[in-house]
XYZ file of N, CA, C and O in Angstrom:
512
model
N -48.291 184.566 42.178
C -49.370 184.984 41.241
C -50.507 184.028 40.792
O -50.023 182.794 40.524
N -51.736 184.509 40.942
C -52.907 183.686 40.840
C -52.994 183.668 39.235
O -53.466 184.521 38.654
N -53.386 182.477 38.591
C -53.790 182.381 37.254
C -55.339 182.374 37.234
O -55.901 181.796 38.068
N -55.762 183.159 36.337
C -57.153 183.231 35.954
C -57.794 181.772 35.656
O -57.223 181.103 35.016
N -59.012 181.710 36.098
C -59.624 180.361 35.806
C -59.713 180.004 34.452
O -59.433 178.881 34.047
N -60.027 181.075 33.528
C -60.088 180.675 32.030
C -58.478 180.322 31.685
O -58.476 179.355 30.790
N -57.677 181.121 32.145
C -56.118 180.402 31.475
C -55.765 179.163 32.130
O -55.289 178.401 31.444
N -56.239 178.669 33.216
C -55.834 177.564 33.946
C -56.729 176.492 33.036
O -56.305 175.336 32.707
N -57.936 176.790 32.640
C -58.805 175.795 31.830
C -57.912 175.688 30.450
O -57.668 174.506 29.920
N -57.533 176.608 29.660
C -56.868 176.585 28.548
C -55.576 175.636 28.850
O -55.381 174.871 27.868
N -54.815 175.799 29.833
C -53.811 175.114 30.037
C -53.821 173.675 30.110
O -53.126 172.752 29.759
N -54.901 173.325 31.142
C -55.371 171.885 31.366
C -55.727 171.206 29.952
O -55.725 169.990 29.717
N -56.509 172.078 29.021
C -57.187 171.415 27.816
C -55.995 171.762 26.646
O -56.483 171.749 25.353
N -54.862 172.018 26.734
C -54.102 172.125 25.518
C -52.998 171.035 25.214
O -52.174 171.459 24.677
N -53.116 170.033 25.817
C -52.376 168.897 25.830
C -52.556 168.223 24.663
O -53.694 168.391 23.725
N -51.630 167.462 23.957
C -51.841 166.719 22.835
C -52.512 165.712 22.717
O -53.137 165.159 21.921
N -52.448 164.999 23.962
C -53.190 163.846 24.532
C -53.897 163.806 25.742
O -53.281 164.339 26.710
N -55.174 163.634 25.598
C -55.983 163.587 26.773
C -55.654 162.504 27.781
O -55.808 161.349 27.095
N -55.341 162.694 29.065
C -55.041 161.606 29.701
C -55.991 161.353 31.137
O -55.680 160.411 31.718
N -56.983 162.230 31.035
C -58.065 161.859 31.975
C -57.634 162.402 33.411
O -58.317 162.300 34.397
N -56.321 162.707 33.481
C -55.859 163.190 35.130
C -56.537 164.578 35.494
O -56.095 164.373 36.736
N -56.864 165.011 34.807
C -57.239 166.439 35.049
C -58.821 166.832 34.910
O -59.185 167.795 35.200
N -59.486 165.872 34.861
C -60.882 165.864 34.350
C -61.656 166.639 35.410
O -62.352 167.332 35.096
N -61.379 166.061 36.595
C -62.381 166.687 37.772
C -61.890 168.203 37.795
O -62.752 168.966 38.138
N -60.658 168.549 37.701
C -60.424 170.163 37.643
C -60.993 170.836 36.699
O -61.520 171.802 36.785
N -60.880 170.238 35.520
C -61.525 170.927 34.283
C -63.007 170.917 34.685
O -63.689 171.992 34.482
N -63.714 169.994 34.887
C -65.145 170.126 35.334
C -65.505 171.124 36.292
O -66.281 171.806 36.223
N -64.466 171.185 37.291
C -64.818 172.117 38.443
C -64.601 173.634 37.890
O -65.505 174.670 38.055
N -63.608 173.812 36.878
C -63.610 175.177 36.225
C -64.690 175.556 35.203
O -65.227 176.584 35.062
N -65.120 174.378 34.660
C -66.261 174.758 33.659
C -67.553 175.121 34.783
O -68.363 175.595 33.992
N -67.726 174.434 35.672
C -68.803 174.566 36.451
C -68.711 176.103 36.954
O -69.688 176.630 37.350
N -67.698 176.789 36.704
C -67.602 178.208 37.474
C -68.103 179.313 36.396
O -68.066 180.334 36.428
N -68.700 178.783 35.251
C -68.961 179.313 34.029
C -68.139 180.235 33.555
O -68.207 181.545 33.555
N -67.047 179.994 32.927
C -66.238 180.931 32.468
C -66.579 181.843 31.175
O -67.646 181.576 30.764
N -65.651 182.966 31.260
C -66.005 183.756 30.373
C -65.724 183.206 28.641
O -64.511 183.131 28.141
N -66.688 182.332 28.186
C -66.512 181.672 26.880
C -65.944 182.304 25.690
O -64.910 181.810 24.879
N -66.377 183.487 25.805
C -65.694 184.480 24.312
C -64.282 184.730 24.585
O -63.385 184.592 23.720
N -63.962 184.924 25.825
C -62.403 185.305 26.046
C -61.717 183.840 25.707
O -60.760 183.916 25.324
N -62.261 182.558 26.309
C -61.396 181.387 26.356
C -61.219 181.090 24.742
O -60.191 180.863 24.472
N -62.227 181.339 23.839
C -62.242 181.024 22.534
C -61.434 181.972 21.819
O -60.219 181.332 21.191
N -61.338 182.883 22.141
C -60.236 183.970 21.375
C -58.969 183.831 21.967
O -58.036 183.898 20.941
N -58.712 183.566 23.347
C -57.238 183.202 23.617
C -56.932 181.921 22.966
O -55.614 181.795 22.408
N -57.726 180.894 22.823
C -57.312 179.590 22.324
C -57.107 179.809 20.875
O -56.055 179.048 20.227
N -57.780 180.471 20.245
C -57.539 180.822 18.850
C -56.170 181.535 18.528
O -55.339 181.163 17.787
N -55.917 182.456 19.345
C -54.701 183.280 19.352
C -53.476 182.659 19.460
O -52.400 182.728 18.882
N -53.515 181.635 20.476
C -52.400 180.874 20.911
C -52.222 179.393 19.819
O -51.650 178.654 20.197
N -53.110 179.127 19.019
C -53.299 178.307 18.217
C -53.457 176.911 18.831
O -52.826 175.824 18.553
N -54.444 176.892 19.870
C -54.566 175.594 20.568
C -56.066 175.196 20.858
O -56.485 174.682 21.492
N -56.829 175.973 19.879
C -58.202 175.827 19.986
C -58.678 174.315 19.569
O -59.549 173.897 20.201
N -57.877 173.627 18.644
C -58.405 172.335 18.225
C -58.003 171.267 19.565
O -58.670 170.291 19.663
N -56.675 171.498 20.161
C -56.438 170.758 21.058
C -57.449 170.880 22.322
O -57.969 169.863 23.091
N -58.034 172.238 22.738
C -58.792 172.612 23.802
C -60.166 171.808 23.439
O -60.860 171.279 24.189
N -60.597 171.945 21.974
C -61.876 171.283 21.616
C -61.654 169.543 21.858
O -62.811 169.112 22.382
N -60.752 169.268 21.442
C -60.634 167.786 21.619
C -60.587 167.238 22.985
O -60.961 165.874 23.163
N -60.164 167.883 23.726
C -60.467 167.352 25.311
C -61.621 167.939 25.957
O -62.259 166.991 26.441
N -62.086 169.109 25.549
C -63.474 169.376 26.375
C -64.623 168.609 25.905
O -65.253 168.260 26.459
N -64.367 168.389 24.517
C -65.618 167.528 23.836
C -65.626 165.942 24.334
O -66.630 165.388 24.597
N -64.680 165.421 25.207
C -64.649 164.076 25.779
C -65.041 164.392 27.134
O -65.031 163.396 28.054
N -65.156 165.492 27.957
C -65.352 165.619 29.325
C -66.767 165.328 29.299
O -67.784 165.564 28.778
N -67.167 164.453 30.564
C -68.408 163.832 31.021
C -69.306 165.159 31.072
O -70.511 165.008 30.741
N -68.787 166.191 31.605
C -69.705 167.552 31.770
C -69.651 168.388 30.583
O -69.912 169.600 30.958
N -69.669 167.792 29.556
C -69.555 168.923 28.185
C -70.920 169.541 28.129
O -71.105 170.722 27.601
N -71.953 169.111 28.937
C -73.158 169.928 29.047
C -73.070 171.342 29.705
O -73.998 172.164 29.558
N -72.104 171.479 30.384
C -71.390 172.928 31.083
C -71.121 173.881 29.965
O -70.890 175.174 30.293
N -70.973 173.435 28.904
C -70.502 174.098 27.784
C -71.604 174.594 26.940
O -72.362 173.846 26.223
N -71.794 175.992 26.931
C -73.005 176.371 25.980
C -72.782 175.925 24.566
O -71.571 175.940 24.086
N -73.736 175.470 24.009
C -73.871 175.088 22.624
C -73.143 176.200 21.546
O -72.458 175.479 20.794
N -73.547 177.006 21.644
C -73.041 178.272 20.664
C -71.298 178.406 20.769
O -70.953 178.273 19.702
N -70.752 177.943 22.006
C -69.392 178.182 21.971
C -68.719 176.639 21.587
O -67.801 176.621 21.049
N -69.478 175.542 22.165
C -68.978 174.336 21.706
C -69.043 174.174 20.150
O -68.075 173.550 19.425
N -70.031 174.761 19.561
C -70.191 174.690 17.955
C -69.104 175.450 17.289
O -68.431 175.091 16.349
N -68.654 176.414 17.873
C -67.632 177.375 17.413
C -66.446 176.771 17.408
O -65.582 176.629 16.487
N -66.126 176.147 18.679
C -64.815 175.360 18.684
C -64.798 174.245 17.789
O -63.632 173.890 17.263
N -65.791 173.453 17.783
C -65.989 172.242 16.763
C -65.603 172.698 15.341
O -64.736 172.034 14.604
N -66.141 173.738 14.902
C -65.927 174.299 13.751
C -64.708 174.862 13.358
O -64.085 174.288 12.416
N -63.870 175.296 14.238
C -62.539 175.676 14.331
C -61.601 174.301 14.100
O -60.826 174.193 13.219
N -62.156 173.420 14.967
C -61.367 171.883 14.933
C -61.512 171.411 13.523
O -60.626 170.933 12.959
N -62.651 171.540 12.821
C -63.039 170.627 11.678
C -62.327 171.633 10.406
O -61.970 171.131 9.543
N -62.216 172.830 10.801
C -61.527 173.743 9.842
C -60.099 173.377 9.580
O -59.422 173.410 8.687
N -59.469 173.213 10.985
C -57.858 173.031 10.877
C -57.816 171.554 10.601
O -56.722 171.393 9.922
N -58.565 170.821 10.790
C -58.534 169.224 9.983
C -58.720 169.474 8.564
O -57.846 168.713 7.948
N -59.532 170.170 8.032
C -59.704 170.265 6.517
C -58.161 170.895 6.048
O -57.755 169.948 5.084
N -57.715 171.835 6.547
C -56.773 172.773 6.140
C -55.446 172.050 6.289
O -54.634 171.663 5.192
N -55.327 171.074 7.232
C -54.102 170.480 7.611
C -54.098 169.176 6.681
O -52.873 168.598 6.250
N -55.325 168.539 6.559
C -55.337 167.476 5.647
C -54.997 167.730 4.286
O -54.028 167.068 3.495
N -55.090 168.884 3.715
C -54.991 169.441 2.345
C -53.424 169.636 2.191
O -52.467 169.097 1.417
N -52.813 170.193 3.332
C -51.347 170.552 3.258
C -50.517 169.199 3.515
O -49.642 169.048 2.801
N -51.022 168.325 4.250
C -50.556 166.929 4.590
C -50.353 166.220 3.245
O -49.305 165.802 2.975
N -51.365 166.346 2.616
C -51.504 165.350 1.193
C -50.479 165.854 0.124
O -50.038 165.403 -0.594
N -50.474 167.476 0.280
C -49.399 167.989 -0.449
C -47.879 167.634 -0.355
O -47.169 167.548 -0.987
N -47.837 167.568 1.202
C -46.605 167.293 1.579
C -46.307 165.970 1.148
O -45.055 165.482 0.537
N -47.098 164.996 1.200
C -46.744 163.671 0.901
C -46.417 163.262 -0.849
O -45.571 162.759 -1.011
N -47.165 164.138 -1.538
C -47.145 164.247 -3.103
C -45.733 164.957 -3.282
O -44.817 164.336 -4.259
N -45.318 165.892 -2.606
C -44.017 166.406 -2.985
C -42.697 165.440 -2.235
O -42.004 165.530 -3.021
N -43.058 164.968 -1.337
C -42.144 163.984 -0.815
C -41.924 162.845 -1.725
O -40.841 162.326 -2.045
N -42.970 162.299 -2.366
C -42.930 161.267 -3.477
C -42.049 161.568 -4.644
O -41.340 161.031 -5.142
N -42.307 162.823 -5.232
C -41.700 163.722 -6.235
C -40.191 163.704 -5.814
O -39.425 163.371 -6.665
N -39.826 164.247 -4.780
C -38.649 164.287 -4.313
C -37.693 162.852 -4.176
O -36.586 162.536 -4.892
N -38.427 162.006 -3.847
C -37.892 160.528 -3.716
C -37.809 159.894 -4.891
O -36.589 159.383 -5.382
N -38.786 159.996 -6.073
C -38.333 159.503 -7.309
C -37.186 160.134 -8.047
O -36.732 159.663 -8.823
N -37.029 161.457 -7.644
C -35.799 162.167 -8.121
C -34.361 162.043 -7.298
O -33.610 162.637 -7.796
N -34.682 160.967 -6.571
C -33.446 160.738 -5.686
C -32.931 162.000 -4.848
O -31.558 162.171 -4.736
N -33.897 162.966 -4.434
C -33.498 163.952 -3.639
C -33.948 163.781 -2.444
O -34.967 163.534 -2.049
N -32.794 164.064 -1.439
C -32.973 163.630 0.094
C -33.828 164.731 0.519
O -33.603 165.936 0.414
N -34.705 164.725 1.329
C -35.424 165.637 2.043
C -35.510 165.485 3.522
O -35.581 164.385 4.036
N -35.712 166.408 4.297
C -36.034 166.397 5.621
C -37.234 167.496 6.205
O -36.713 168.786 6.263
N -38.302 166.966 6.409
C -39.435 167.875 6.722
C -39.228 168.403 8.063
O -38.718 167.660 8.913
N -39.226 169.877 8.265
C -39.094 170.380 9.518
C -40.455 170.830 10.199
O -41.423 170.872 9.606
N -40.531 171.176 11.529
C -41.423 171.715 12.096
C -42.445 171.128 12.140
O -42.491 169.728 12.347
N -43.727 171.530 12.065
C -45.126 170.683 12.256
C -45.048 169.397 11.201
O -45.478 168.501 11.648
N -44.580 170.061 10.104
C -44.875 168.896 8.882
C -43.835 167.605 9.367
O -44.090 166.367 9.241
N -42.693 167.911 9.882
C -41.698 166.867 10.407
C -42.128 165.942 11.308
O -41.527 164.979 11.639
N -42.851 166.565 12.320
C -43.414 166.050 13.469
C -44.862 165.327 13.482
O -45.016 164.724 14.565
N -45.398 165.327 12.452
C -46.709 164.964 12.317
C -46.811 163.280 12.613
O -47.531 163.178 13.392
N -45.886 162.529 11.811
C -46.032 160.843 12.362
C -45.530 160.790 13.774
O -46.111 159.894 14.262
N -44.669 161.362 14.279
C -43.933 161.073 15.418
C -44.529 161.539 16.910
O -44.359 161.117 17.814
N -44.868 162.943 16.611
C -45.229 163.604 17.759
C -47.207 163.824 17.817
O -47.577 163.761 18.876
N -47.590 164.130 16.843
C -48.740 164.679 16.956
C -50.210 163.449 16.479
O -49.654 162.562 15.536
N -51.030 163.255 17.376
C -51.629 162.034 17.348
C -52.994 162.407 16.379
O -53.439 161.281 16.201
N -52.992 163.545 16.138
C -53.969 163.927 15.422
C -53.780 165.210 14.545
O -53.293 166.106 14.791
N -54.262 164.905 13.008
C -53.813 166.213 12.294
C -54.132 167.629 12.627
O -53.773 168.704 12.372
N -55.182 167.612 13.658
C -55.770 169.033 14.010
C -54.738 169.684 14.926
O -55.265 170.908 15.373
N -53.765 168.892 15.704
C -53.149 169.252 16.732
C -51.877 169.940 16.273
O -51.140 170.491 16.816
N -51.448 169.624 14.864
C -50.102 170.269 14.449
C -50.427 171.454 14.043
O -51.602 171.876 13.611
N -49.431 172.333 14.035
C -49.281 173.869 13.553
C -48.732 173.646 12.257
O -47.811 174.270 11.981
N -49.550 173.252 11.172
C -49.050 173.309 9.690
C -49.471 174.702 9.216
O -50.289 175.154 9.430
N -48.369 175.423 8.617
C -48.697 176.690 7.999
C -48.140 176.757 6.655
O -47.242 176.176 6.491
N -49.167 177.242 5.852
C -48.715 177.315 4.460
C -47.802 178.426 4.153
O -47.691 179.353 4.757
């Protein structure tokens, strides 16, 4: 089964950490002029738009990405950063309160993985 170019591009750009090992393939896929509306819709639906943006923004051939779509992805990235920063700060405040009351806590899921797994607040999936 052949995977669509847009889906391959999303897979290559959905890593938590860019390692530059796939840069050439990413550039080749960008050069094919993908369906950007479809890409952005899928990235948002799968909650990987921030990871996608953080990788393609560092690609040397980012001029292959139409400004309109790069701006849309950047705005999504910034919105996620803002939302997750607020949630993260609230989590820290709650953990301090519990700690002062000598109540043991164990943050779970995205919140519990922030410090150890996610290199960037925009890449975690924190939901209120």
